[in-house]
XYZ file of C-alpha atoms in Angstrom:
530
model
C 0.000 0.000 0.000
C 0.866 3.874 -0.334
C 2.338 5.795 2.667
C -0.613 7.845 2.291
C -3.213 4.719 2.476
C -0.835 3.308 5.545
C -0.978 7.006 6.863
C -4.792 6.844 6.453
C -5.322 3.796 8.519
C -2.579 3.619 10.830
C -4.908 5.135 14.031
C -7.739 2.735 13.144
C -5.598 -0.031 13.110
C -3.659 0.844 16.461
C -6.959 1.323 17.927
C -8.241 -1.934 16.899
C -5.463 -3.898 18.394
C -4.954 -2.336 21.776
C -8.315 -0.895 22.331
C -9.671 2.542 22.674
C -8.327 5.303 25.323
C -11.892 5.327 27.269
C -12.158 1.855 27.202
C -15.155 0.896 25.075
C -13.256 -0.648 22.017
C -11.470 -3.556 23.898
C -9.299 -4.197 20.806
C -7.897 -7.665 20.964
C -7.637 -7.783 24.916
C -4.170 -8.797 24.658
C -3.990 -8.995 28.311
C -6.600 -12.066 27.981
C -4.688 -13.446 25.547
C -3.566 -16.978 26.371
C -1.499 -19.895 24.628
C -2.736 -22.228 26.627
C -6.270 -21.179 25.858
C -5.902 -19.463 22.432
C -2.790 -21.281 21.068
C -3.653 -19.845 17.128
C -4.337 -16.245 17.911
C -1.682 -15.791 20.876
C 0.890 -17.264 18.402
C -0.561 -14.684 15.301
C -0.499 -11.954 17.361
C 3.002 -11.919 18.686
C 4.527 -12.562 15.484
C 2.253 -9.766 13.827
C 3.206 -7.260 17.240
C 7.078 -8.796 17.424
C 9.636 -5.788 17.178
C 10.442 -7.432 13.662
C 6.986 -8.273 12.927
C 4.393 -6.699 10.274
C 3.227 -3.639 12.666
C 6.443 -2.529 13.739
C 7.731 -2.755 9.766
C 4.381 -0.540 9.274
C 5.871 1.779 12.252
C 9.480 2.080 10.929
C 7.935 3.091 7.525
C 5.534 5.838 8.537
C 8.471 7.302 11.002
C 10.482 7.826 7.613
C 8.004 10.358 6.708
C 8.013 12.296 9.859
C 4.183 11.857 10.360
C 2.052 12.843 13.229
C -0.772 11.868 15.247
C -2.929 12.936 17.874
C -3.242 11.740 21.283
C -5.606 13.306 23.541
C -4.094 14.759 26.858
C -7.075 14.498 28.936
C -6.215 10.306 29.103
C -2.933 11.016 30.208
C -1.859 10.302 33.966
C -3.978 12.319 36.308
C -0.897 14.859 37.630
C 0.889 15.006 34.269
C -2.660 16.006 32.600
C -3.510 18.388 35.310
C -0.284 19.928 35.031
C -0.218 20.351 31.023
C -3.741 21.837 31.038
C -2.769 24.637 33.670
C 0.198 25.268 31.079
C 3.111 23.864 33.093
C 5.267 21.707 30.958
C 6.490 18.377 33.386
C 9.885 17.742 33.216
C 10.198 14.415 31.066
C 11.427 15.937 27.978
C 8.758 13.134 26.393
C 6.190 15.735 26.463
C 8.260 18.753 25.070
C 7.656 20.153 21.761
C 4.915 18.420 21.561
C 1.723 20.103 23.312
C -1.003 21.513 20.567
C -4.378 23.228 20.674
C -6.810 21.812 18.451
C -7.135 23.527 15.479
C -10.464 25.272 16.153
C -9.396 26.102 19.809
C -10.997 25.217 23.294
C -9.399 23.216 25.583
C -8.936 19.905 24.088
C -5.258 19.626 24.205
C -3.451 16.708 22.592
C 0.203 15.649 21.868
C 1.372 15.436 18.366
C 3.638 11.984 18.835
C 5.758 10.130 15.801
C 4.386 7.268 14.826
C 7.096 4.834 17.440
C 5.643 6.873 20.229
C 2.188 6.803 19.216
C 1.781 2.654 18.762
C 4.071 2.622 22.249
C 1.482 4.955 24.174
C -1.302 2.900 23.034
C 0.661 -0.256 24.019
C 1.361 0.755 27.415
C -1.941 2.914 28.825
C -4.019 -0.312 27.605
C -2.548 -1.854 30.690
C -4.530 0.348 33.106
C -7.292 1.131 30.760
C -8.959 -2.027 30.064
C -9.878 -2.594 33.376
C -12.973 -4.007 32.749
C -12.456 -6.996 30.042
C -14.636 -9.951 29.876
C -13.146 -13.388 31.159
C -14.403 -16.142 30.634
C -11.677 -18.462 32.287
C -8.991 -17.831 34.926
C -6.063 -15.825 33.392
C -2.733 -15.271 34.604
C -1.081 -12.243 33.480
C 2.355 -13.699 33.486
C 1.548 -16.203 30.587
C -0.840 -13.561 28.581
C 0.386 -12.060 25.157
C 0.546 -8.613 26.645
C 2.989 -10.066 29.468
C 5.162 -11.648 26.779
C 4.871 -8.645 24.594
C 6.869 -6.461 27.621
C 8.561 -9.130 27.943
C 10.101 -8.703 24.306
C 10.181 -4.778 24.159
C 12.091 -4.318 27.108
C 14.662 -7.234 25.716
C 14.930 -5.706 22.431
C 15.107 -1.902 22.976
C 17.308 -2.498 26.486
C 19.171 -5.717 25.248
C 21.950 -6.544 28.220
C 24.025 -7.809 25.307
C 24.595 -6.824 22.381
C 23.256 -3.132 20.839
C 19.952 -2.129 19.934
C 18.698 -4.077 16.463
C 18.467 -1.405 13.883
C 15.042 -0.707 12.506
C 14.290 -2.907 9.347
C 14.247 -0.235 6.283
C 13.216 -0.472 2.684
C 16.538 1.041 1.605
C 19.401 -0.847 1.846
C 21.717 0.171 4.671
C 19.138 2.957 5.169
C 18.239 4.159 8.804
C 14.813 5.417 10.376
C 15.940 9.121 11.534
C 15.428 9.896 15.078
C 12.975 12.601 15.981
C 13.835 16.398 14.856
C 13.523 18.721 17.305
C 10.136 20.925 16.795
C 9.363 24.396 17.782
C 6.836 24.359 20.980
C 3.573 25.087 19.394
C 2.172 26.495 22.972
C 3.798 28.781 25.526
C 4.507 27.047 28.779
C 6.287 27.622 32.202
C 8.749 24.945 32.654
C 9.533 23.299 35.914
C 13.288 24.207 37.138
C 14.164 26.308 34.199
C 13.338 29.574 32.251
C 11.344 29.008 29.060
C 14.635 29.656 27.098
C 17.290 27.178 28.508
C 14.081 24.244 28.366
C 14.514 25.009 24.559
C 17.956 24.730 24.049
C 18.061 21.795 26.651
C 15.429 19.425 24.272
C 16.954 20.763 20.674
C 20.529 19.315 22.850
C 18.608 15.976 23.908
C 17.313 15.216 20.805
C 19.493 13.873 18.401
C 19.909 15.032 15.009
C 18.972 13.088 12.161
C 21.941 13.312 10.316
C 23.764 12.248 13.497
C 26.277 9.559 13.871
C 24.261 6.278 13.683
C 25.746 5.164 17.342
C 24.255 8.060 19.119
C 21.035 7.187 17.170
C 20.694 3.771 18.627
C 19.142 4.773 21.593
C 16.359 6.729 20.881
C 13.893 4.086 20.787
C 15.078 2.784 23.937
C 14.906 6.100 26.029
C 11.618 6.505 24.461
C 10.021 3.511 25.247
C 11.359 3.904 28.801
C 9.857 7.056 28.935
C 6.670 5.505 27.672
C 6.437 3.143 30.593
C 7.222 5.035 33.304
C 4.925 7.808 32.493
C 2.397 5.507 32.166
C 2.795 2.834 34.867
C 3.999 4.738 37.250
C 3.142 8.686 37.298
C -0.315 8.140 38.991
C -0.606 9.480 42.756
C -2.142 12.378 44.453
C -1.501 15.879 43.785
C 0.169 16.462 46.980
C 2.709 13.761 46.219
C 3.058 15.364 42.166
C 3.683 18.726 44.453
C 6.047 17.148 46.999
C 8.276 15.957 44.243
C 9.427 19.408 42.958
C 12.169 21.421 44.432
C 11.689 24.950 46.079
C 13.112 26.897 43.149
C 10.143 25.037 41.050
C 7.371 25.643 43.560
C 8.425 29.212 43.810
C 8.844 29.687 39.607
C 5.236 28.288 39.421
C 3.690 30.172 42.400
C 5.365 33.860 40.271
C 3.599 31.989 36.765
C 0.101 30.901 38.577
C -0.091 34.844 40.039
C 0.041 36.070 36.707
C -2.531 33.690 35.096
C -4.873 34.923 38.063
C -4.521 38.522 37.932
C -4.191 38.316 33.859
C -7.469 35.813 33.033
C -9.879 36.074 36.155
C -12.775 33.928 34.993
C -10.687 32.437 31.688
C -9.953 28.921 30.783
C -6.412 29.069 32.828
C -8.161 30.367 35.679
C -10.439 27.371 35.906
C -7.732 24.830 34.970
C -6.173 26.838 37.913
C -8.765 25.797 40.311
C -8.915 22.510 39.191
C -5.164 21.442 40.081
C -5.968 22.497 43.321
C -9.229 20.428 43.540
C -7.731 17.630 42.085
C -7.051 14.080 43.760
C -6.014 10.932 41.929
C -8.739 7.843 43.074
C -6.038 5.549 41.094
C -5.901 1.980 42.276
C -3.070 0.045 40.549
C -4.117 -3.745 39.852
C -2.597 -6.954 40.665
C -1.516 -7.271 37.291
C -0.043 -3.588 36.069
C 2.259 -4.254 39.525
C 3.505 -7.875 38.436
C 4.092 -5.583 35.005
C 5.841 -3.144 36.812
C 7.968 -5.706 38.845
C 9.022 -7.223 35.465
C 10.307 -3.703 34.194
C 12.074 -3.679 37.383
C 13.501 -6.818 37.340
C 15.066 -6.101 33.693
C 16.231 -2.475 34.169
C 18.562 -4.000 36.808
C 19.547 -6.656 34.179
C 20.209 -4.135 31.770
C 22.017 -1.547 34.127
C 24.564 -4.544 35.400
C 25.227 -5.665 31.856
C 27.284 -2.158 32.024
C 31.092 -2.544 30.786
C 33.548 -2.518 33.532
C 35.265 1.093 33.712
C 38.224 1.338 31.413
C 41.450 1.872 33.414
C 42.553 5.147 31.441
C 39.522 7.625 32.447
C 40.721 9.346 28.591
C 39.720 5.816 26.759
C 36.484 5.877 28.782
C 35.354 9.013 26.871
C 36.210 7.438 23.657
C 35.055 4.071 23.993
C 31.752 4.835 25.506
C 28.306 4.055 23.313
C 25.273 5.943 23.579
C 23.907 2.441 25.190
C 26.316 2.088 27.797
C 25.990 5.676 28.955
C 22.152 4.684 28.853
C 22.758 1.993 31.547
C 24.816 4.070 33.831
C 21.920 6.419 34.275
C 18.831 4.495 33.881
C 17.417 3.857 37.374
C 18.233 6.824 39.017
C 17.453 9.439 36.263
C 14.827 7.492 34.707
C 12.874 5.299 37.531
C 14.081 6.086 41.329
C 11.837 8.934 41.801
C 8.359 7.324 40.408
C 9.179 4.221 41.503
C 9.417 5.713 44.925
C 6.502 7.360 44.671
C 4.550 4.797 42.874
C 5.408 2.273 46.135
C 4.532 4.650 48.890
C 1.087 4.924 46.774
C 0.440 1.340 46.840
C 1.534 0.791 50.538
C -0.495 3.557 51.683
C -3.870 2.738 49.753
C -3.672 -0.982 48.751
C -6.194 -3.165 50.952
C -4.621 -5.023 53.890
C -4.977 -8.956 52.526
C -2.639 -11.494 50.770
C -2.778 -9.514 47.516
C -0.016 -7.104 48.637
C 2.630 -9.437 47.736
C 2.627 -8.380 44.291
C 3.737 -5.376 45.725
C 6.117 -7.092 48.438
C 8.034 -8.840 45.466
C 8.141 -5.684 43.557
C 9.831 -3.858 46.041
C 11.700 -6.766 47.154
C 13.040 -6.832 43.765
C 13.930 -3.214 43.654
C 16.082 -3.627 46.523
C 18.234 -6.526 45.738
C 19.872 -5.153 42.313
C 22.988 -8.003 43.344
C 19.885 -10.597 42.151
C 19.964 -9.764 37.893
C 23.836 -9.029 38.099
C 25.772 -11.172 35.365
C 28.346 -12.717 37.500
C 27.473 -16.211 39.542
C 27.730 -16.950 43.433
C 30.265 -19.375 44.271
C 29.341 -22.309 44.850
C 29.114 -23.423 48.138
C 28.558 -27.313 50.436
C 26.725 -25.594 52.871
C 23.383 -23.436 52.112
C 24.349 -20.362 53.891
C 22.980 -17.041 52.817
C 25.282 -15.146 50.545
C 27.012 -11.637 51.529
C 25.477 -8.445 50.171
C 28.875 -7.713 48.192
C 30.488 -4.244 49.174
C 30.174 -2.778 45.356
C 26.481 -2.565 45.670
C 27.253 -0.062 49.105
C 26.594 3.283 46.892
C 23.015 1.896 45.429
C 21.889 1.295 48.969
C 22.998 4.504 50.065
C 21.569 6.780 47.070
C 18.360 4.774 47.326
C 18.087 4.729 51.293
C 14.574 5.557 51.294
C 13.606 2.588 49.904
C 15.164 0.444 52.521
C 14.176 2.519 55.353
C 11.036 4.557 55.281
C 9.461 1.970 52.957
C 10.416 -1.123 55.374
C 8.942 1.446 57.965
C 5.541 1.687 56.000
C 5.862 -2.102 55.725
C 6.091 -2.680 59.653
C 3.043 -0.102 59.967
C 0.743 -2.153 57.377
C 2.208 -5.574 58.772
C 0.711 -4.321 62.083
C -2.919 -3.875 60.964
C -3.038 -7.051 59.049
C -4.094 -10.507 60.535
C -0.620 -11.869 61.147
C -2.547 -15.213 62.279
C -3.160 -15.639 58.719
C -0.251 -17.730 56.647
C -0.126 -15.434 53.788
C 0.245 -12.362 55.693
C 2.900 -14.110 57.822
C 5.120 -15.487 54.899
C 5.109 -11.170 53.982
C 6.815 -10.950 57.309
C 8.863 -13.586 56.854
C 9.849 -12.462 53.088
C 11.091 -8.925 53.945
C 12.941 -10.497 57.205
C 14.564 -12.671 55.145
C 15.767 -10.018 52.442
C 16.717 -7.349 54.945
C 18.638 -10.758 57.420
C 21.207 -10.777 53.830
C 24.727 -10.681 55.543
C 26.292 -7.545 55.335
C 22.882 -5.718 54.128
C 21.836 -3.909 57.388
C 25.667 -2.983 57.992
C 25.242 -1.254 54.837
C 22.143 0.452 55.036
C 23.334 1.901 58.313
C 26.267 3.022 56.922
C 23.886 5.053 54.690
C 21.827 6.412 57.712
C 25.284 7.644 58.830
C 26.063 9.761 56.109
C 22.850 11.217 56.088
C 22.864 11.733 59.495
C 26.454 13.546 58.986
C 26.022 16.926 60.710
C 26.687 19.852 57.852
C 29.494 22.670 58.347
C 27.544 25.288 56.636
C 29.440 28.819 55.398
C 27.456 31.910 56.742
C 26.102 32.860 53.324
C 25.007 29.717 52.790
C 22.868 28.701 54.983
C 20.335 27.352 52.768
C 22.162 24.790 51.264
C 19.709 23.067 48.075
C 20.463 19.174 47.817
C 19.677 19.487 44.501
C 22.542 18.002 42.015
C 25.653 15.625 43.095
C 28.373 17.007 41.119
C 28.219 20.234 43.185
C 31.740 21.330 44.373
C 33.235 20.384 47.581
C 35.811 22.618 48.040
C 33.792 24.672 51.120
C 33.109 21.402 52.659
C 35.337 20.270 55.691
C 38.740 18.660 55.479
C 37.683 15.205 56.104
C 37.766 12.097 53.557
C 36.365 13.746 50.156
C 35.243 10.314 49.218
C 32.704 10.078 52.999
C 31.953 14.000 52.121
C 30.692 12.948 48.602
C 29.083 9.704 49.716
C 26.988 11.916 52.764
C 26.472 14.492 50.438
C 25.185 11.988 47.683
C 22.716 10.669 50.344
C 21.685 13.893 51.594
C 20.900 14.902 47.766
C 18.635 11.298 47.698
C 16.327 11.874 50.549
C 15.816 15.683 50.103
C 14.907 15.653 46.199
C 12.298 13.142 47.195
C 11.290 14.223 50.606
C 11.655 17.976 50.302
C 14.416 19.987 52.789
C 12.120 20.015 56.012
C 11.436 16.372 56.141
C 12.023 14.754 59.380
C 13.925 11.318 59.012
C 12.905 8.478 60.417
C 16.322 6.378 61.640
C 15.210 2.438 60.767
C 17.706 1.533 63.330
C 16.817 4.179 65.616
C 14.923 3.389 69.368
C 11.249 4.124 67.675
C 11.667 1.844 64.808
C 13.278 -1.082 67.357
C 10.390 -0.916 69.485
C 7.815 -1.441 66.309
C 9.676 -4.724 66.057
C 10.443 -5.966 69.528
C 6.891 -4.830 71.369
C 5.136 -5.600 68.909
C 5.596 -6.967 65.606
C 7.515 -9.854 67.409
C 4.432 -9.836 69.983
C 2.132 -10.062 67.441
C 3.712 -12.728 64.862
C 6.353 -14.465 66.824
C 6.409 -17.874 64.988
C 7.209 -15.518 61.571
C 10.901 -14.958 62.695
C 11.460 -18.240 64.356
């Protein structure tokens, strides 16, 4: 067929396969989709869907042509929607550039995506909008075609070996360009940044199409990261969407909201205005978008450990360096840490209080023990003892305390209201006991409480130190070890970019936290540690 036929049908036929955005087109309920049950149409559709397959071929092609299509921004994530429609651009550079009005005006936003991003929005928001699919038999989202379908993405776009598979093209030796940077087609305040250096800092990200091929490679992969996290992960309340942005953004969109309000009194901003305010995420993650989310977890750690080893000459580094391997350095704690965070203390807060948490449990679980997906093997060993945390994973469990401690915290509060008489609910217990008993683990998460506990020297006109970026200068910081005063200050950074500066720690191995266990966890559950 023509480009212009393909171009014609190419919404139709996403639509048809995953389903429409509100819910009442249920597509071909991939997510119901069994081999077991269905052998002939699970096997059709994930050779038709495969990142080689018919579709994707049908992608690559219309990408060549720079098309664009329409998704509405009202079925976006709750805090990224409310935020777009009062005009404040979020700070995943997915979004930039791409904002538009409708043609005839109003309020109906949308996002003019490429035609990779498009088919990979639709892909991953069917997770959590086809809530309501008719079963007829017992499914289990681990062996359904949408499971698999992850499953393969994640493998082929963040392969732990190897590069990224090049795009199949109808030229020979021809490559699908990479986005080109477009100008914004609606004015926005920009969290953390003036409108002008948000410019220049997405023309910099993206890369250019005439670019070296090996800084091309990834562009697919960051997107389709970008896809999944925004979408399986960016739902919580506004207070928590507020809570995540530093003081210098709160105070930039206090100055922009004042000028809406004494600019538009009564106009479409000023009601989008009001609405922020007023609005509270109800969402209620299922059983199967977490065991989803625990299997991007579970491969981003994969995929960050297959990094090279460091070269010894810090010059060759710069040199020999891909695009991909950069990627892996930075993908959990620029791309994940933060949501994931957030996304956790969501579901331990508001998930009910029955066996069905451990979805969650394991999620987290898996989160924490990074040392699980790394390439190298144990030793082998006669007797079964529990292997040592190894000292290299020391910085991750510092710069991700707050997932050891105030989650584990949340855990023991939760553990406490359940019905500890019941098996499931004890073999929880017993599961996070037995991650957090590793050898060498709690030696190292105290180690991180240390640091963070490390009093500051603090200069006279600076008393308002911002935790805001770890390759801030040390050279006004006290004489001791620069390697400790990095490591505290690395910490520090952690908890207060997701906590805010005035947030009150709560030590895990502190007298409060003991007495949760001893009085009365242990009171409660007893045969659970034994």
């Amino acid at each position: 067929f023509s480009l212009k036929e393909l171009h014609g049908i190419f919404q139709w036929l996403v639509e048809s396969i995953f389903g429409s955005l509100d819910g009442i087109i249920v597509g071909w309920n991939l997510r119901c989709l069994q081999g077991r049950t269905n052998p002939n149409e699970y096997s059709v559709a994930l050779d038709f869907l495969d990142p080689s397959g018919p579709m994707m071929k049908l992608v690559y092609k219309l990408q060549a042509e720079e098309y664009r299509y329409d998704f509405p921004v009202s079925y976006l994530p709750g805090p990224v929607k409310a935020s777009i429609q009062e005009q404040v651009l979020p700070e995943c550079s997915l979004y930039h550039n791409k904002v538009q009005f409708p043609s005839s005006g109003g309020l109906g936003l949308n996002l003019a995506l490429n035609p990779f991003e498009y088919y990979m929005f639709y892909f991953a928001i069917s997770l959590i909008t086809q809530k309501n699919s008719p079963v007829t038999h017992h499914v289990s989202p681990s062996n359904s075609a949408y499971f698999i379908l992850v499953d393969t993405y994640l493998k082929c776009f963040l392969p732990t070996e190897g590069s990224v598979l090049p795009p199949p093209s109808s030229n020979p030796g021809g490559a699908i360009p990479s986005p080109t940077p477009r100008s914004p087609a609606v004015p926005f305040s920009s969290y953390g940044m003036h409108h002008t250096s948000l410019l220049k800092r997405h023309i910099a990200h993206q890369p250019s199409v005439n670019a070296d091929p090996a800084s091309q490679e990834i562009w697919r992969s960051e997107t389709l990261l970008q896809i999944f996290v925004e979408m399986w992960l960016h739902h919580y309340s506004l207070e928590m969407y507020q809570k995540m942005q530093s003081p210098h953004v709160k105070l930039e969109v206090l100055h922009y909201r004042l000028s809406i309000s004494s600019k538009h009194h009564g106009s479409p901003a000023q009601s989008s205005y009001q609405a922020l305010h007023a609005y509270q995420e109800s969402f209620k993650p299922t059983e199967e978008h977490v065991l989803v989310v625990r299997l991007l977890v579970k491969h981003l750690h994969a995929f960050s450990n297959s990094l090279k080893p460091e070269p010894l000459s810090p010059s060759a580094h710069s040199h020999t360096a891909s695009p991909l391997e950069e990627f892996k350095r930075v993908v959990i704690p620029r791309f994940v840490q933060e949501k994931l965070y957030i996304f956790l203390q969501h579901c331990f807060g508001h998930w009910p209080l029955d066996a069905s948490f451990r979805a969650v449990l394991e999620m987290w679980l898996s989160y924490l023990q990074p040392w699980r997906y790394a390439p190298e093997k144990p030793p082998q060993s006669t007797e079964p003892l529990p292997r040592s945390v190894p000292e290299k994973w020391a910085s991750f469990i510092q710069e991700n305390l707050l997932m050891y401690t105030k989650l584990f915290v949340g855990f023991l509060n939760r553990a406490l209201r359940t019905d500890l008489v019941s098996p499931k609910n004890a073999l929880m217990v017993f599961r996070v006991a037995k991650v957090f008993a590793q050898p060498n683990l709690a030696e190292m998460i105290l180690k991180g409480e240390q640091l963070f506990l490390e009093p500051e020297l603090v200069i006279p006109h600076r008393q308002h130190r911002l935790f805001m970026s770890p390759t801030l200068g040390g050279s006004f910081l006290s004489s001791r070890s620069p390697a400790v005063t990095d490591a505290s200050f690395k910490v520090k950074s952690h908890v207060y970019s997701l906590e805010g500066q005035d947030f009150q720690y709560k030590q895990m191995f502190g007298a409060e936290v003991r007495n949760l266990v001893s009085n009365k966890l242990l009171v409660t559950c007893p045969s659970t540690v034994t």
